[in-house]
Amino acid sequence: MMISPYSYPILKHFMLDKEKYPYLDNYRNFTPDDVVDVMIKEMNAPADFRKVKSRRREYAEAKKLYCKICVFQLKMRLRDVGDTIYGYDHSDVIHAHQTFDTLYQTDDLYMNKCNRVFRRLNITL
């Protein structure tokens, strides 16, 4: 049986050690709960940010980042993301990840917090 030369890069990718080359793993195998755990550890987000309806800054920042990761990295539907956050529906999720972009570009402290979470989850924007 002959192996196509187009499959060599893929075979090489799967034979590499995942411990040594974690950035080569394009398959994201984490869940929304894993995202929450990393956010709590890396950016000191409140542990109950998905269950509390609050306008305090730390809650709002955590919800924005959570929505961004769930929609664009985990490919969750807007309604499903909204169901995981108390008081959110699809329109709130859209607003959260749109305002995330603005906040990420303008606030250096928030950008550093988010970058720590992205590095831990091996995400690139």
mmCIF file of C-alpha atoms in Angstrom:
data_model
loop_
_atom_site.group_PDB
_atom_site.id
_atom_site.type_symbol
_atom_site.label_atom_id
_atom_site.label_comp_id
_atom_site.label_asym_id
_atom_site.label_seq_id
_atom_site.Cartn_x
_atom_site.Cartn_y
_atom_site.Cartn_z
ATOM 1 C CA MET A 1 0.000 0.000 0.000
ATOM 2 C CA MET A 2 1.336 3.380 -0.980
ATOM 3 C CA ILE A 3 0.970 6.406 1.317
ATOM 4 C CA SER A 4 0.143 9.701 -0.284
ATOM 5 C CA PRO A 5 2.912 12.316 0.091
ATOM 6 C CA TYR A 6 0.246 14.826 1.136
ATOM 7 C CA SER A 7 -0.339 12.888 4.335
ATOM 8 C CA TYR A 8 3.290 13.099 5.528
ATOM 9 C CA PRO A 9 2.929 16.432 7.345
ATOM 10 C CA ILE A 10 -0.146 15.104 9.134
ATOM 11 C CA LEU A 11 1.606 11.875 10.102
ATOM 12 C CA LYS A 12 4.631 13.808 11.322
ATOM 13 C CA HIS A 13 2.366 16.060 13.377
ATOM 14 C CA PHE A 14 0.706 13.113 15.128
ATOM 15 C CA MET A 15 4.025 11.378 15.849
ATOM 16 C CA LEU A 16 5.534 14.340 17.695
ATOM 17 C CA ASP A 17 5.585 14.392 21.469
ATOM 18 C CA LYS A 18 2.658 16.454 22.803
ATOM 19 C CA GLU A 19 4.556 17.312 25.993
ATOM 20 C CA LYS A 20 7.451 18.827 24.088
ATOM 21 C CA TYR A 21 5.363 20.545 21.385
ATOM 22 C CA PRO A 22 2.020 21.534 22.941
ATOM 23 C CA TYR A 23 1.529 24.431 20.518
ATOM 24 C CA LEU A 24 1.207 22.011 17.581
ATOM 25 C CA ASP A 25 -2.000 20.537 18.929
ATOM 26 C CA ASN A 26 -4.754 22.241 16.939
ATOM 27 C CA TYR A 27 -7.495 20.120 18.478
ATOM 28 C CA ARG A 28 -8.987 21.908 21.462
ATOM 29 C CA ASN A 29 -10.099 19.263 23.906
ATOM 30 C CA PHE A 30 -11.405 21.364 26.757
ATOM 31 C CA THR A 31 -14.885 22.083 28.014
ATOM 32 C CA PRO A 32 -16.562 25.277 29.257
ATOM 33 C CA ASP A 33 -15.925 24.094 32.814
ATOM 34 C CA ASP A 34 -12.206 23.805 32.036
ATOM 35 C CA VAL A 35 -12.298 27.378 30.723
ATOM 36 C CA VAL A 36 -13.904 28.542 33.973
ATOM 37 C CA ASP A 37 -11.272 26.748 36.071
ATOM 38 C CA VAL A 38 -8.425 28.345 34.126
ATOM 39 C CA MET A 39 -10.051 31.787 34.341
ATOM 40 C CA ILE A 40 -10.412 31.476 38.116
ATOM 41 C CA LYS A 41 -6.750 30.496 38.503
ATOM 42 C CA GLU A 42 -5.119 32.769 35.937
ATOM 43 C CA MET A 43 -7.127 35.989 36.075
ATOM 44 C CA ASN A 44 -8.603 35.721 39.596
ATOM 45 C CA ALA A 45 -12.142 35.714 38.227
ATOM 46 C CA PRO A 46 -14.914 35.215 40.796
ATOM 47 C CA ALA A 47 -15.747 31.517 41.114
ATOM 48 C CA ASP A 48 -19.476 32.171 40.698
ATOM 49 C CA PHE A 49 -19.342 34.608 37.768
ATOM 50 C CA ARG A 50 -21.681 32.437 35.668
ATOM 51 C CA LYS A 51 -24.282 32.139 38.432
ATOM 52 C CA VAL A 52 -24.483 35.740 39.662
ATOM 53 C CA LYS A 53 -26.117 38.606 37.832
ATOM 54 C CA SER A 54 -23.805 41.494 38.642
ATOM 55 C CA ARG A 55 -22.477 44.608 36.943
ATOM 56 C CA ARG A 56 -19.246 44.674 38.918
ATOM 57 C CA ARG A 57 -16.167 44.933 36.741
ATOM 58 C CA GLU A 58 -14.587 41.574 37.630
ATOM 59 C CA TYR A 59 -17.831 39.745 36.827
ATOM 60 C CA ALA A 60 -18.357 41.591 33.537
ATOM 61 C CA GLU A 61 -14.766 41.035 32.386
ATOM 62 C CA ALA A 62 -14.941 37.331 33.174
ATOM 63 C CA LYS A 63 -18.234 36.917 31.311
ATOM 64 C CA LYS A 64 -16.862 38.690 28.235
ATOM 65 C CA LEU A 65 -13.816 36.457 28.051
ATOM 66 C CA TYR A 66 -15.882 33.336 28.704
ATOM 67 C CA CYS A 67 -18.298 34.202 25.880
ATOM 68 C CA LYS A 68 -15.441 34.920 23.472
ATOM 69 C CA ILE A 69 -13.732 31.587 24.148
ATOM 70 C CA CYS A 70 -16.941 29.554 24.034
ATOM 71 C CA VAL A 71 -18.151 31.040 20.755
ATOM 72 C CA PHE A 72 -14.914 31.240 18.783
ATOM 73 C CA GLN A 73 -12.811 28.387 20.176
ATOM 74 C CA LEU A 74 -15.336 25.819 21.367
ATOM 75 C CA LYS A 75 -17.734 26.623 18.499
ATOM 76 C CA MET A 76 -20.747 26.664 20.817
ATOM 77 C CA ARG A 77 -24.027 28.167 19.652
ATOM 78 C CA LEU A 78 -24.913 31.573 21.077
ATOM 79 C CA ARG A 79 -27.995 30.198 22.772
ATOM 80 C CA ASP A 80 -26.017 27.386 24.428
ATOM 81 C CA VAL A 81 -23.452 29.849 25.793
ATOM 82 C CA GLY A 82 -26.258 32.041 27.099
ATOM 83 C CA ASP A 83 -27.815 29.049 28.845
ATOM 84 C CA THR A 84 -24.621 28.490 30.855
ATOM 85 C CA ILE A 85 -24.664 32.065 32.220
ATOM 86 C CA TYR A 86 -27.458 33.215 34.521
ATOM 87 C CA GLY A 87 -29.587 35.930 32.902
ATOM 88 C CA TYR A 88 -27.943 35.737 29.460
ATOM 89 C CA ASP A 89 -29.494 34.981 26.101
ATOM 90 C CA HIS A 90 -28.014 35.014 22.603
ATOM 91 C CA SER A 91 -28.065 38.811 22.295
ATOM 92 C CA ASP A 92 -26.152 39.234 25.552
ATOM 93 C CA VAL A 93 -23.531 36.788 24.301
ATOM 94 C CA ILE A 94 -23.160 38.749 21.042
ATOM 95 C CA HIS A 95 -22.754 41.991 22.975
ATOM 96 C CA ALA A 96 -20.254 40.383 25.377
ATOM 97 C CA HIS A 97 -17.859 39.168 22.730
ATOM 98 C CA GLN A 98 -18.162 42.396 20.719
ATOM 99 C CA THR A 99 -17.292 44.495 23.757
ATOM 100 C CA PHE A 100 -14.505 42.036 24.573
ATOM 101 C CA ASP A 101 -12.681 43.151 21.413
ATOM 102 C CA THR A 102 -12.850 46.814 22.397
ATOM 103 C CA LEU A 103 -11.799 46.183 25.981
ATOM 104 C CA TYR A 104 -8.987 43.847 24.936
ATOM 105 C CA GLN A 105 -7.539 46.452 22.565
ATOM 106 C CA THR A 106 -7.766 49.407 24.950
ATOM 107 C CA ASP A 107 -7.072 48.024 28.447
ATOM 108 C CA ASP A 108 -3.545 46.684 28.947
ATOM 109 C CA LEU A 109 -4.264 45.051 32.320
ATOM 110 C CA TYR A 110 -7.230 43.166 30.894
ATOM 111 C CA MET A 111 -5.206 42.159 27.852
ATOM 112 C CA ASN A 112 -2.482 40.691 30.093
ATOM 113 C CA LYS A 113 -5.063 38.734 32.109
ATOM 114 C CA CYS A 114 -6.630 37.369 28.931
ATOM 115 C CA ASN A 115 -3.264 36.468 27.436
ATOM 116 C CA ARG A 116 -2.444 34.369 30.512
ATOM 117 C CA VAL A 117 -5.704 32.476 30.028
ATOM 118 C CA PHE A 118 -5.059 32.069 26.285
ATOM 119 C CA ARG A 119 -1.554 30.724 26.913
ATOM 120 C CA ARG A 120 -2.830 28.261 29.487
ATOM 121 C CA LEU A 121 -5.526 26.993 27.081
ATOM 122 C CA ASN A 122 -3.183 27.142 24.068
ATOM 123 C CA ILE A 123 -5.419 29.579 22.174
ATOM 124 C CA THR A 124 -4.369 32.145 19.581
ATOM 125 C CA LEU A 125 -6.636 35.010 18.575
#
